[in-house]
Each structure stands twice: as C-alpha cells, then as structure tokens.
mmCIF file of C-alpha atoms and ligand atoms in Angstrom:
data_model
loop_
_atom_site.group_PDB
_atom_site.id
_atom_site.type_symbol
_atom_site.label_atom_id
_atom_site.label_comp_id
_atom_site.label_asym_id
_atom_site.label_seq_id
_atom_site.Cartn_x
_atom_site.Cartn_y
_atom_site.Cartn_z
ATOM 1 C CA MET A 17 -28.064 -34.353 -15.363
ATOM 2 C CA PRO A 18 -24.943 -32.371 -14.594
ATOM 3 C CA GLU A 19 -26.065 -28.565 -13.687
ATOM 4 C CA ASN A 20 -24.880 -26.078 -16.212
ATOM 5 C CA THR A 21 -23.339 -22.811 -14.936
ATOM 6 C CA VAL A 22 -24.136 -20.041 -16.853
ATOM 7 C CA ILE A 23 -21.044 -17.101 -16.807
ATOM 8 C CA THR A 24 -21.935 -13.715 -18.456
ATOM 9 C CA PRO A 25 -19.004 -11.974 -19.272
ATOM 10 C CA ASP A 26 -18.267 -8.716 -17.649
ATOM 11 C CA ILE A 27 -16.597 -6.762 -20.457
ATOM 12 C CA GLN A 28 -16.333 -3.593 -18.812
ATOM 13 C CA PHE A 29 -14.303 -5.283 -15.913
ATOM 14 C CA VAL A 30 -11.783 -6.872 -18.680
ATOM 15 C CA ARG A 31 -11.510 -3.438 -20.077
ATOM 16 C CA GLU A 32 -10.850 -2.237 -16.982
ATOM 17 C CA LEU A 33 -8.218 -4.683 -16.063
ATOM 18 C CA LYS A 34 -6.520 -3.841 -19.541
ATOM 19 C CA GLU A 35 -6.233 -0.317 -19.210
ATOM 20 C CA ALA A 36 -5.099 -0.315 -15.730
ATOM 21 C CA GLY A 37 -1.899 -2.665 -16.995
ATOM 22 C CA GLY A 38 -3.553 -6.271 -17.634
ATOM 23 C CA ASP A 39 -3.227 -5.731 -21.269
ATOM 24 C CA THR A 40 -1.872 -8.836 -22.296
ATOM 25 C CA LEU A 41 -4.297 -11.057 -20.396
ATOM 26 C CA LYS A 42 -6.148 -12.202 -23.595
ATOM 27 C CA LYS A 43 -2.873 -13.644 -24.464
ATOM 28 C CA CYS A 44 -3.377 -16.696 -21.916
ATOM 29 C CA TYR A 45 -4.078 -19.718 -23.560
ATOM 30 C CA GLN A 46 -4.511 -21.749 -20.198
ATOM 31 C CA CYS A 47 -1.381 -24.046 -20.582
ATOM 32 C CA ALA A 48 -0.803 -23.926 -16.913
ATOM 33 C CA THR A 49 2.714 -23.481 -16.804
ATOM 34 C CA CYS A 50 2.569 -20.220 -14.831
ATOM 35 C CA SER A 51 0.735 -22.536 -11.781
ATOM 36 C CA VAL A 52 3.245 -25.082 -12.027
ATOM 37 C CA VAL A 53 6.272 -22.770 -11.684
ATOM 38 C CA CYS A 54 4.546 -20.444 -8.950
ATOM 39 C CA PRO A 55 6.487 -21.168 -5.753
ATOM 40 C CA MET A 56 3.662 -19.834 -3.825
ATOM 41 C CA SER A 57 0.992 -21.964 -5.590
ATOM 42 C CA PRO A 58 -0.625 -24.964 -3.939
ATOM 43 C CA ASP A 59 -1.065 -28.281 -5.646
ATOM 44 C CA ASN A 60 -5.022 -27.984 -5.053
ATOM 45 C CA LYS A 61 -6.648 -25.671 -7.393
ATOM 46 C CA PRO A 62 -3.554 -23.832 -8.211
ATOM 47 C CA PHE A 63 -2.726 -20.066 -9.171
ATOM 48 C CA PRO A 64 -2.293 -18.224 -11.483
ATOM 49 C CA ARG A 65 -3.706 -20.210 -14.293
ATOM 50 C CA LYS A 66 -7.310 -19.903 -13.288
ATOM 51 C CA GLU A 67 -7.280 -16.227 -12.286
ATOM 52 C CA MET A 68 -6.353 -15.645 -15.861
ATOM 53 C CA ILE A 69 -9.098 -17.273 -17.320
ATOM 54 C CA MET A 70 -11.517 -15.585 -14.490
ATOM 55 C CA ALA A 71 -9.778 -12.174 -16.065
ATOM 56 C CA GLN A 72 -10.374 -13.081 -19.370
ATOM 57 C CA TRP A 73 -14.089 -13.882 -18.384
ATOM 58 C CA GLY A 74 -14.407 -10.645 -16.657
ATOM 59 C CA MET A 75 -15.525 -12.553 -13.464
ATOM 60 C CA ARG A 76 -15.353 -9.519 -11.120
ATOM 61 C CA GLU A 77 -17.103 -10.814 -8.006
ATOM 62 C CA GLU A 78 -15.194 -14.186 -7.867
ATOM 63 C CA LEU A 79 -11.879 -12.134 -8.496
ATOM 64 C CA SER A 80 -12.603 -9.927 -5.752
ATOM 65 C CA ALA A 81 -13.454 -12.826 -3.213
ATOM 66 C CA ASP A 82 -10.098 -14.842 -4.367
ATOM 67 C CA PRO A 83 -7.599 -15.176 -1.300
ATOM 68 C CA ASP A 84 -5.197 -16.413 -4.098
ATOM 69 C CA ILE A 85 -4.517 -13.501 -5.739
ATOM 70 C CA TRP A 86 -3.063 -12.238 -2.474
ATOM 71 C CA LEU A 87 -0.619 -15.128 -1.792
ATOM 72 C CA CYS A 88 1.189 -14.007 -4.990
ATOM 73 C CA HIS A 89 4.194 -12.014 -4.079
ATOM 74 C CA ASN A 90 4.575 -10.531 -7.400
ATOM 75 C CA CYS A 91 7.797 -12.408 -7.928
ATOM 76 C CA ASN A 92 7.138 -12.893 -11.922
ATOM 77 C CA ASP A 93 8.616 -16.134 -12.031
ATOM 78 C CA CYS A 94 5.514 -17.123 -13.957
ATOM 79 C CA SER A 95 5.874 -14.322 -16.266
ATOM 80 C CA LYS A 96 9.545 -15.586 -17.196
ATOM 81 C CA TYR A 97 8.264 -19.157 -18.172
ATOM 82 C CA CYS A 98 4.648 -18.112 -19.785
ATOM 83 C CA PRO A 99 5.109 -19.238 -23.409
ATOM 84 C CA ARG A 100 2.746 -16.384 -24.428
ATOM 85 C CA GLY A 101 3.960 -13.300 -22.738
ATOM 86 C CA ALA A 102 0.933 -13.073 -21.143
ATOM 87 C CA ARG A 103 2.694 -11.696 -17.879
ATOM 88 C CA PRO A 104 0.371 -13.438 -15.260
ATOM 89 C CA GLY A 105 2.337 -11.671 -12.424
ATOM 90 C CA ASP A 106 1.630 -8.247 -13.651
ATOM 91 C CA VAL A 107 -1.868 -9.305 -14.309
ATOM 92 C CA LEU A 108 -2.559 -10.413 -10.587
ATOM 93 C CA SER A 109 -0.981 -7.176 -9.387
ATOM 94 C CA VAL A 110 -3.700 -5.203 -11.281
ATOM 95 C CA MET A 111 -6.348 -7.443 -9.819
ATOM 96 C CA ARG A 112 -5.226 -6.749 -6.654
ATOM 97 C CA GLN A 113 -5.514 -2.901 -7.470
ATOM 98 C CA LYS A 114 -9.259 -3.536 -8.710
ATOM 99 C CA VAL A 115 -10.016 -5.503 -5.405
ATOM 100 C CA ILE A 116 -9.102 -2.468 -3.334
ATOM 101 C CA LYS A 117 -11.039 -0.321 -5.286
ATOM 102 C CA GLU A 118 -13.864 -2.903 -5.457
ATOM 103 C CA ASN A 119 -13.980 -2.814 -1.484
ATOM 104 C CA ALA A 120 -13.410 0.667 -0.982
ATOM 105 C CA VAL A 121 -15.677 2.554 1.441
ATOM 106 C CA PRO A 122 -16.848 5.089 0.495
ATOM 107 C CA GLY A 123 -16.451 4.145 -3.331
ATOM 108 C CA PHE A 124 -15.547 7.666 -4.531
ATOM 109 C CA MET A 125 -12.214 7.292 -2.451
ATOM 110 C CA GLY A 126 -11.472 4.247 -3.937
ATOM 111 C CA ASN A 127 -11.972 5.989 -7.531
ATOM 112 C CA ILE A 128 -9.700 8.941 -6.708
ATOM 113 C CA VAL A 129 -6.926 7.278 -4.956
ATOM 114 C CA THR A 130 -6.773 3.931 -7.102
ATOM 115 C CA ASP A 131 -6.649 6.116 -10.142
ATOM 116 C CA PRO A 132 -3.282 7.516 -10.930
ATOM 117 C CA LYS A 133 -4.855 10.187 -13.479
ATOM 118 C CA LYS A 134 -6.518 11.656 -10.193
ATOM 119 C CA THR A 135 -3.397 11.828 -7.985
ATOM 120 C CA LEU A 136 -3.318 15.644 -8.202
ATOM 121 C CA VAL A 137 -6.981 15.751 -6.940
ATOM 122 C CA ALA A 138 -6.173 13.532 -3.900
ATOM 123 C CA LEU A 139 -3.044 15.915 -3.295
ATOM 124 C CA ALA A 140 -5.386 18.913 -3.558
ATOM 125 C CA ILE A 141 -7.803 17.833 -0.768
ATOM 126 C CA PRO A 142 -5.427 18.226 2.101
ATOM 127 C CA PHE A 143 -3.718 21.056 0.287
ATOM 128 C CA VAL A 144 -6.817 22.947 0.055
ATOM 129 C CA LEU A 145 -8.085 22.038 3.485
ATOM 130 C CA PHE A 146 -4.779 23.234 5.039
ATOM 131 C CA LEU A 147 -4.865 26.529 3.340
ATOM 132 C CA VAL A 148 -8.652 27.022 4.325
ATOM 133 C CA VAL A 149 -7.606 26.155 7.944
ATOM 134 C CA LEU A 150 -4.613 28.304 8.197
ATOM 135 C CA GLY A 151 -6.492 31.230 6.271
ATOM 136 C CA LEU A 152 -9.438 31.078 8.446
ATOM 137 C CA THR A 153 -7.263 30.918 11.692
ATOM 138 C CA GLY A 154 -4.905 33.866 10.583
ATOM 139 C CA HIS A 155 -1.949 31.635 10.200
ATOM 140 C CA LEU A 156 -1.372 32.034 6.689
ATOM 141 C CA LYS A 157 2.023 33.785 6.933
ATOM 142 C CA ILE A 158 5.434 33.119 7.990
ATOM 143 C CA PRO A 159 5.959 33.489 11.546
ATOM 144 C CA SER A 160 7.924 36.749 12.234
ATOM 145 C CA GLY A 161 10.178 34.985 15.167
ATOM 146 C CA GLU A 162 14.173 34.284 14.613
ATOM 147 C CA LYS A 163 13.689 30.968 15.544
ATOM 148 C CA ILE A 164 11.816 28.500 13.061
ATOM 149 C CA VAL A 165 9.190 26.806 15.276
ATOM 150 C CA TYR A 166 6.700 24.921 13.018
ATOM 151 C CA SER A 167 4.040 24.891 15.576
ATOM 152 C CA GLU A 168 3.599 28.573 15.282
ATOM 153 C CA PHE A 169 2.802 28.376 11.460
ATOM 154 C CA PHE A 170 0.520 25.579 11.911
ATOM 155 C CA PRO A 171 -0.498 24.967 15.592
ATOM 156 C CA ILE A 172 -0.272 21.272 16.836
ATOM 157 C CA ARG A 173 -4.003 21.412 18.000
ATOM 158 C CA TYR A 174 -4.957 22.143 14.325
ATOM 159 C CA ILE A 175 -2.955 19.112 12.968
ATOM 160 C CA GLU A 176 -4.508 16.763 15.772
ATOM 161 C CA VAL A 177 -8.080 17.703 14.767
ATOM 162 C CA ILE A 178 -7.430 17.398 11.044
ATOM 163 C CA PHE A 179 -5.400 14.108 11.142
ATOM 164 C CA ILE A 180 -7.309 12.324 14.374
ATOM 165 C CA SER A 181 -10.691 12.873 12.874
ATOM 166 C CA ALA A 182 -9.373 11.882 9.081
ATOM 167 C CA VAL A 183 -7.716 8.782 10.271
ATOM 168 C CA ALA A 184 -10.463 7.538 12.655
ATOM 169 C CA LEU A 185 -13.010 7.942 9.456
ATOM 170 C CA THR A 186 -10.557 6.334 7.416
ATOM 171 C CA GLY A 187 -9.572 3.656 9.909
ATOM 172 C CA ILE A 188 -13.549 2.647 10.190
ATOM 173 C CA SER A 189 -13.774 2.542 6.294
ATOM 174 C CA TYR A 190 -10.830 0.513 6.241
ATOM 175 C CA LEU A 191 -12.343 -1.996 8.615
ATOM 176 C CA ILE A 192 -15.679 -2.124 6.737
ATOM 177 C CA SER A 193 -13.819 -2.899 3.697
ATOM 178 C CA LEU A 194 -11.818 -5.746 5.109
ATOM 179 C CA ASN A 195 -14.910 -7.142 7.089
ATOM 180 C CA GLY A 196 -16.535 -7.017 3.590
ATOM 181 C CA PHE A 197 -13.477 -8.774 1.851
ATOM 182 C CA TRP A 198 -13.463 -11.508 4.863
ATOM 183 C CA THR A 199 -17.355 -12.211 4.351
ATOM 184 C CA LYS A 200 -17.162 -12.446 0.607
ATOM 185 C CA MET A 201 -13.869 -14.796 0.513
ATOM 186 C CA SER A 202 -15.288 -17.109 3.256
ATOM 187 C CA LYS A 203 -18.506 -17.352 1.734
ATOM 188 C CA GLN A 204 -17.597 -17.662 -1.871
ATOM 189 C CA ASN A 205 -14.672 -20.139 -0.952
ATOM 190 C CA GLY A 206 -16.857 -22.294 1.557
ATOM 191 C CA LEU A 207 -13.711 -24.020 2.750
ATOM 192 C CA SER A 208 -13.743 -25.684 6.238
ATOM 193 C CA TYR A 209 -11.093 -24.496 8.767
ATOM 194 C CA THR A 210 -8.179 -26.538 9.864
ATOM 195 C CA LYS A 211 -6.469 -24.264 12.214
ATOM 196 C CA GLY A 212 -8.217 -21.395 14.337
ATOM 197 C CA PHE A 213 -7.762 -17.528 13.503
ATOM 198 C CA VAL A 214 -5.244 -16.281 16.002
ATOM 199 C CA PRO A 215 -2.590 -19.053 15.214
ATOM 200 C CA ALA A 216 -2.955 -18.701 11.652
ATOM 201 C CA LEU A 217 -2.661 -14.721 12.140
ATOM 202 C CA THR A 218 0.422 -15.063 14.162
ATOM 203 C CA GLU A 219 1.927 -17.166 11.879
ATOM 204 C CA THR A 220 1.207 -14.385 9.235
ATOM 205 C CA ILE A 221 2.313 -11.522 10.954
ATOM 206 C CA VAL A 222 5.897 -13.592 11.732
ATOM 207 C CA GLU A 223 6.024 -13.940 7.981
ATOM 208 C CA PHE A 224 5.658 -10.391 7.281
ATOM 209 C CA LEU A 225 8.230 -9.443 10.161
ATOM 210 C CA THR A 226 10.864 -11.853 8.353
ATOM 211 C CA HIS A 227 9.443 -11.308 4.549
ATOM 212 C CA LYS A 228 10.027 -15.125 4.257
ATOM 213 C CA ARG A 229 7.940 -15.377 1.398
ATOM 214 C CA PHE A 230 10.312 -13.220 -0.963
ATOM 215 C CA GLU A 231 12.774 -15.927 -0.605
ATOM 216 C CA LYS A 232 10.912 -17.912 -2.790
ATOM 217 C CA CYS A 233 11.106 -15.489 -5.490
ATOM 218 C CA GLU A 234 13.605 -16.085 -8.795
ATOM 219 C CA VAL A 235 13.234 -13.162 -10.925
ATOM 220 C CA ASN A 236 12.651 -10.767 -8.252
ATOM 221 C CA ALA A 237 14.609 -11.685 -5.339
ATOM 222 C CA ASP A 238 16.299 -8.374 -4.582
ATOM 223 C CA ARG A 239 13.140 -6.871 -3.925
ATOM 224 C CA LYS A 240 13.039 -8.266 -0.297
ATOM 225 C CA THR A 241 15.739 -5.738 0.855
ATOM 226 C CA GLY A 242 13.990 -2.639 -0.456
ATOM 227 C CA HIS A 243 10.361 -4.030 0.858
ATOM 228 C CA LEU A 244 12.050 -4.657 4.016
ATOM 229 C CA LEU A 245 13.455 -1.483 4.381
ATOM 230 C CA VAL A 246 10.308 0.556 3.729
ATOM 231 C CA PHE A 247 8.224 -2.036 6.145
ATOM 232 C CA TYR A 248 10.618 -1.167 8.860
ATOM 233 C CA ALA A 249 11.056 2.509 8.009
ATOM 234 C CA PHE A 250 7.247 3.019 8.403
ATOM 235 C CA LEU A 251 7.436 1.085 11.640
ATOM 236 C CA GLY A 252 10.196 3.441 12.724
ATOM 237 C CA LEU A 253 7.763 6.454 11.877
ATOM 238 C CA LEU A 254 4.761 5.094 13.608
ATOM 239 C CA ILE A 255 7.029 4.611 16.634
ATOM 240 C CA THR A 256 8.173 8.105 16.106
ATOM 241 C CA THR A 257 4.823 9.777 16.053
ATOM 242 C CA ILE A 258 3.801 8.152 19.433
ATOM 243 C CA TRP A 259 6.842 9.183 20.898
ATOM 244 C CA ILE A 260 6.737 12.665 19.772
ATOM 245 C CA THR A 261 3.204 12.805 21.159
ATOM 246 C CA TYR A 262 4.291 11.482 24.316
ATOM 247 C CA TYR A 263 6.795 14.235 24.477
ATOM 248 C CA TYR A 264 4.223 16.756 24.030
ATOM 249 C CA TYR A 265 1.587 15.385 26.482
ATOM 250 C CA VAL A 266 3.754 14.008 29.610
ATOM 251 C CA PRO A 267 7.109 15.803 30.064
ATOM 252 C CA LYS A 268 5.660 18.447 27.756
ATOM 253 C CA ILE A 269 8.992 18.507 25.531
ATOM 254 C CA HIS A 270 8.091 20.700 22.391
ATOM 255 C CA SER A 271 9.512 21.116 18.900
ATOM 256 C CA PRO A 272 12.071 21.518 17.660
ATOM 257 C CA ILE A 273 13.486 18.602 19.388
ATOM 258 C CA PRO A 274 17.308 18.467 19.605
ATOM 259 C CA LEU A 275 19.041 16.272 17.149
ATOM 260 C CA SER A 276 21.066 14.533 20.184
ATOM 261 C CA ASP A 277 17.041 13.255 21.250
ATOM 262 C CA PRO A 278 16.998 9.331 20.602
ATOM 263 C CA MET A 279 13.682 10.264 19.153
ATOM 264 C CA LYS A 280 15.182 12.028 16.476
ATOM 265 C CA TRP A 281 17.682 9.543 15.567
ATOM 266 C CA LEU A 282 14.910 6.933 15.076
ATOM 267 C CA ALA A 283 12.740 9.537 12.856
ATOM 268 C CA ASN A 284 15.954 10.328 10.652
ATOM 269 C CA LEU A 285 17.218 6.658 10.450
ATOM 270 C CA SER A 286 13.416 5.715 9.331
ATOM 271 C CA ALA A 287 13.321 8.505 6.589
ATOM 272 C CA LEU A 288 16.589 7.601 5.530
ATOM 273 C CA ALA A 289 15.477 3.829 5.428
ATOM 274 C CA LEU A 290 12.534 4.731 3.558
ATOM 275 C CA ILE A 291 14.397 6.875 0.808
ATOM 276 C CA ALA A 292 17.252 3.855 0.390
ATOM 277 C CA GLY A 293 14.118 1.392 0.403
ATOM 278 C CA VAL A 294 12.256 3.013 -2.291
ATOM 279 C CA LEU A 295 15.202 3.896 -4.494
ATOM 280 C CA ILE A 296 16.111 0.043 -4.168
ATOM 281 C CA LEU A 297 12.459 -1.016 -5.466
ATOM 282 C CA ILE A 298 12.817 1.716 -8.043
ATOM 283 C CA TYR A 299 16.078 0.277 -9.182
ATOM 284 C CA ASN A 300 14.488 -3.336 -9.090
ATOM 285 C CA ARG A 301 11.652 -2.208 -11.189
ATOM 286 C CA THR A 302 13.527 -0.254 -13.949
ATOM 287 C CA LYS A 303 16.394 -2.862 -14.231
ATOM 288 C CA ASP A 304 16.421 -5.652 -17.248
ATOM 289 C CA LYS A 305 15.535 -8.845 -15.448
ATOM 290 C CA GLY A 306 15.612 -10.625 -18.654
ATOM 291 C CA VAL A 307 11.750 -11.055 -18.495
ATOM 292 C CA ASP A 308 9.112 -8.810 -20.010
ATOM 293 C CA THR A 309 7.178 -7.305 -16.894
ATOM 294 C CA LYS A 310 5.711 -3.987 -16.438
ATOM 295 C CA ASN A 311 4.648 -2.088 -13.516
ATOM 296 C CA SER A 312 1.305 -0.374 -13.723
ATOM 297 C CA SER A 313 0.806 3.084 -12.773
ATOM 298 C CA PHE A 314 -0.914 2.409 -9.502
ATOM 299 C CA ASP A 315 2.457 0.947 -8.388
ATOM 300 C CA TRP A 316 4.471 3.595 -9.690
ATOM 301 C CA THR A 317 2.465 6.348 -8.146
ATOM 302 C CA PHE A 318 2.889 4.862 -4.623
ATOM 303 C CA VAL A 319 6.691 4.523 -5.121
ATOM 304 C CA VAL A 320 6.797 8.254 -6.014
ATOM 305 C CA MET A 321 4.405 9.488 -3.231
ATOM 306 C CA ILE A 322 6.582 7.354 -0.720
ATOM 307 C CA LEU A 323 9.880 8.995 -1.829
ATOM 308 C CA LEU A 324 8.296 12.583 -1.936
ATOM 309 C CA LEU A 325 7.209 12.147 1.680
ATOM 310 C CA ALA A 326 10.362 10.951 2.798
ATOM 311 C CA VAL A 327 12.377 13.674 0.853
ATOM 312 C CA THR A 328 10.149 16.519 1.992
ATOM 313 C CA GLY A 329 10.517 15.215 5.704
ATOM 314 C CA ILE A 330 14.236 15.239 5.262
ATOM 315 C CA LEU A 331 14.274 18.999 3.589
ATOM 316 C CA THR A 332 11.934 20.055 6.328
ATOM 317 C CA GLU A 333 14.434 19.381 8.649
ATOM 318 C CA LEU A 334 17.712 20.443 6.708
ATOM 319 C CA ILE A 335 15.979 23.789 5.709
ATOM 320 C CA ARG A 336 15.063 24.387 9.325
ATOM 321 C CA LEU A 337 18.624 23.825 10.592
ATOM 322 C CA ALA A 338 19.817 26.160 7.915
ATOM 323 C CA GLY A 339 17.441 28.975 9.189
ATOM 324 C CA ILE A 340 15.695 29.786 6.059
ATOM 325 C CA ALA A 341 12.266 30.460 7.192
ATOM 326 C CA SER A 342 10.799 31.755 4.024
ATOM 327 C CA LEU A 343 11.559 28.158 2.477
ATOM 328 C CA ALA A 344 11.274 26.130 5.747
ATOM 329 C CA TYR A 345 7.547 26.663 6.481
ATOM 330 C CA PRO A 346 6.258 26.302 3.063
ATOM 331 C CA MET A 347 7.992 22.943 2.637
ATOM 332 C CA TYR A 348 6.620 22.077 6.143
ATOM 333 C CA PHE A 349 3.115 22.391 4.645
ATOM 334 C CA ILE A 350 4.081 20.406 1.507
ATOM 335 C CA HIS A 351 5.394 17.897 3.887
ATOM 336 C CA LEU A 352 2.083 17.609 5.761
ATOM 337 C CA THR A 353 0.437 17.365 2.650
ATOM 338 C CA PHE A 354 2.127 13.877 1.740
ATOM 339 C CA VAL A 355 1.650 12.887 5.177
ATOM 340 C CA PHE A 356 -1.886 13.152 4.656
ATOM 341 C CA TYR A 357 -1.818 11.370 1.442
ATOM 342 C CA THR A 358 0.043 8.528 3.297
ATOM 343 C CA ILE A 359 -1.556 8.222 6.261
ATOM 344 C CA VAL A 360 -5.335 9.087 5.606
ATOM 345 C CA TYR A 361 -5.692 7.354 2.164
ATOM 346 C CA PHE A 362 -4.052 4.327 3.503
ATOM 347 C CA PRO A 363 -7.251 2.226 3.029
ATOM 348 C CA TYR A 364 -7.413 2.957 -0.840
ATOM 349 C CA SER A 365 -3.497 3.084 -1.696
ATOM 350 C CA LYS A 366 -0.854 0.310 -2.499
ATOM 351 C CA LEU A 367 -0.432 0.244 1.560
ATOM 352 C CA ALA A 368 -4.095 -1.183 1.884
ATOM 353 C CA HIS A 369 -2.245 -4.681 0.566
ATOM 354 C CA MET A 370 -1.397 -5.184 4.143
ATOM 355 C CA GLY A 371 -4.736 -5.824 5.548
ATOM 356 C CA TYR A 372 -6.037 -7.616 2.403
ATOM 357 C CA ARG A 373 -2.920 -9.696 2.306
ATOM 358 C CA THR A 374 -3.021 -10.295 6.054
ATOM 359 C CA LEU A 375 -6.495 -11.567 6.074
ATOM 360 C CA ALA A 376 -6.219 -13.644 2.520
ATOM 361 C CA ILE A 377 -3.144 -15.727 3.904
ATOM 362 C CA THR A 378 -4.514 -15.881 7.415
ATOM 363 C CA TYR A 379 -7.789 -17.628 5.855
ATOM 364 C CA SER A 380 -5.211 -19.776 3.449
ATOM 365 C CA LYS A 381 -3.627 -21.081 6.568
ATOM 366 C CA MET A 382 -6.753 -21.640 8.554
ATOM 367 C CA THR A 383 -8.150 -23.757 5.447
ATOM 368 C CA GLY A 384 -4.884 -25.482 4.649
ATOM 369 C CA ARG A 385 -4.237 -23.748 1.234
ATOM 370 C CA ASP A 386 -1.270 -22.016 2.191
ATOM 371 C CA VAL A 387 2.021 -23.768 1.263
ATOM 372 C CA MET A 388 4.533 -21.742 3.111
HETATM 373 S S1 SF4 B 25 -0.614 -17.164 -18.250
HETATM 374 FE FE1 SF4 B 25 0.804 -17.856 -19.868
HETATM 375 S S2 SF4 B 25 1.662 -19.823 -18.539
HETATM 376 FE FE2 SF4 B 25 -0.208 -19.173 -17.548
HETATM 377 S S3 SF4 B 25 -1.865 -20.524 -18.633
HETATM 378 FE FE3 SF4 B 25 -1.750 -18.534 -19.715
HETATM 379 S S4 SF4 B 25 -0.409 -19.021 -21.518
HETATM 380 FE FE4 SF4 B 25 -0.074 -20.523 -19.928
HETATM 381 S S1 SF4 B 26 4.075 -13.462 -9.607
HETATM 382 FE FE1 SF4 B 26 5.226 -15.043 -8.602
HETATM 383 S S2 SF4 B 26 3.837 -15.590 -6.766
HETATM 384 FE FE2 SF4 B 26 2.668 -14.481 -8.210
HETATM 385 S S3 SF4 B 26 1.639 -15.964 -9.522
HETATM 386 FE FE3 SF4 B 26 3.484 -15.485 -10.552
HETATM 387 S S4 SF4 B 26 4.967 -17.016 -9.761
HETATM 388 FE FE4 SF4 B 26 3.101 -16.829 -8.492
#
C-alpha cells in the first residue's frame, strides 16, 4: 500500500510570504509554464512551479532547505510568461529573504534587519553606540584644530574595538547560519555527490566573478552591469580597508591620505562604481519591462542603504577638502553608521545572499543538478 504524506499548511508562513511581497502566490494554478521557460532550471524536478505549490502550502522547513530558490537569479522571465500573473520570480525573491531570516543567528537580529519597518531601529543601534562611546571618552565635540582629521574626533582605536568585535561576532553567527543551511539542505535533499566540494566551489566563484548566469536572463538582462559594478565596488572597498590598515600599522602613514595616493584612487573609484551600480539597479527596477513585477521593500531597503553608504562616504571626503569642520565631522559620524549597517549586518541583509547562493550553487554542482 502506498504511504500517505500528511502536510499541515503553515498558514502563518503563507501570510508572512504574502505580506513581504509574495502576495500573488495564491494565483498559481500549477500550469508549469514558469519551469519550462526558466533558463536556470534543470529538467529533473525543475523550479519554480514546485516552489509555488510549496509556498501555497506554507512548507516553511522544505523551502528553507531548498537549494533551487538560490539557483534563481530573479530574471523574471517566468513572471513574463505566467498566464496567471502569479509573479513566480518575485515570490522566489521573497522566499530567499525568508530563508535568511529563518537561518539567522541570533534570531532577533534576523527579525530586525530583514524587516524594512525596523530599519530605523537597526540604524539606531550603531548611532547610539557611537554617541555613548564618544560621550564617555570626551570626544563628542568638534575638534578645535585647523586641519580636519577624523581620527581626532573618533580615534582609530575605538573604531577598531567596535568594528573588530562586532564583525567577529556576526562573522561567527553567519558561519553558524550557513552551516545550519548546508546541513538542512544536504539532509533534506539526500542526493549523492558526483563532484567534490572544492572543484564545485571553484566553478561557482568563477561564475560570480564573471556574472555568467545573468547572461541567460531576458527580461532583466541589463541588471548584469549594475550588479557587476556593485560587486566589484565592494571588492575595491574591501581592498582599500586592508590597504589603509597596512598604512596605519606598517609604514605608519595616517589619515588624511593625499588624493594622489593609489589607495585613494581605488577608494574613490570604488565609491563612484557603487553609486553608478546602484543607480543602474534602481533604474532597472523602476523602468517598464513590459511585465508585471514588484520589488520587495527588503530589496529597496538594501539599495537605499548602499546608496547612502556611498554618498555619505563621498560627502565625508568633499566636505573635508572644503574645510567645513562643523559639517565634516557629523557627516563622518553618519557615514560610520552606514558602514556599520553594511558590514556588521551582512549576515542578515541582502548581502547574506552571497553565502547562501554560493553554498546552494556549489551543492547543486556537486549533485549534478546545476544546468550552467
Ligand atoms: S506560477 Fe504561473 S506559470 Fe508557474 S505554475 Fe503557477 S500559474 Fe503556471
Ligand atoms: S526569475 Fe528567472 S531564474 Fe528565477 S525562476 Fe524565474 S525564470 Fe527562473
């Protein structure tokens, strides 16, 4: 006698998906057009049709261990051809947001950062922390020197203690989350491996560096340029941070670094690339693509935060060069708040995609599911 599978719908999860932007998921009538047109979907157990029914049933556990929602690159070709206007591409995007929240350690940080309504709370945490540190150490004032030197306002040792400890904590949390995700994914899917972890991971990283997957998109094809710019801008800013730390400790070159220094060129180029990339992404999101799609407020929050990070960084430098101390130091303070948001909240924001997507694509390559 065949075994019966009993599924208890998680109504709360369905409600959460709908509220977060997947409001059309109930329109799906399982025709599978989306799975046929999706350029990323394998022939065996294709997506996103099966994810749409899992979402309708509120299968929280199954979706949070599903590698296929991370193979999707939000090109929305499926939404274009869906006869019911169920917008499967957008629904999958919301599912990824939910997976980040489900796997977040500690859970309350996932609740705060993945909920756009709590963005002000998330920003208030570093803002108040910086105020307290500067207040307690007697630095909560505009330094009197003629030259604007940010380390006289916010000493480097305080920045190091705050950022290194916060990044170490969230870095460990992120590793725990990713480990949990990998364990659930490999346990639930139970597929046998046809390729080793290292070769599969290497292929995945090469794909990221070239953004090869984006070339398969039809509706969202021009998103590749914006995404590439943002990706390499972050890489440039990471190299800049390491470079400036080296300057500080080894040849003991301290800020302000002259504009003629190659480290400054890289920093400024990266900031400009970030602004250009984000503006392209915003344009792409708002233009009429001839298909009904909707970006979730989670996606919008990320884009706005990144834009504010880059703009406040450029303003911090320009106002310093203009010599307006009363504006320069507060702007630096605000910029540090956005830097904290971007770096320390990495495991809970849209940037967390990087780790989840890397693992899911690597797993799919190891199990022979990936079609790239
Ligand atoms: S999401 Fe649309 S295209 Fe996909 S199965 Fe449902 S109705 Fe069909
Ligand atoms: S958005 Fe694109 S990649 Fe994602 S499921 Fe739809 S067609 Fe496939």
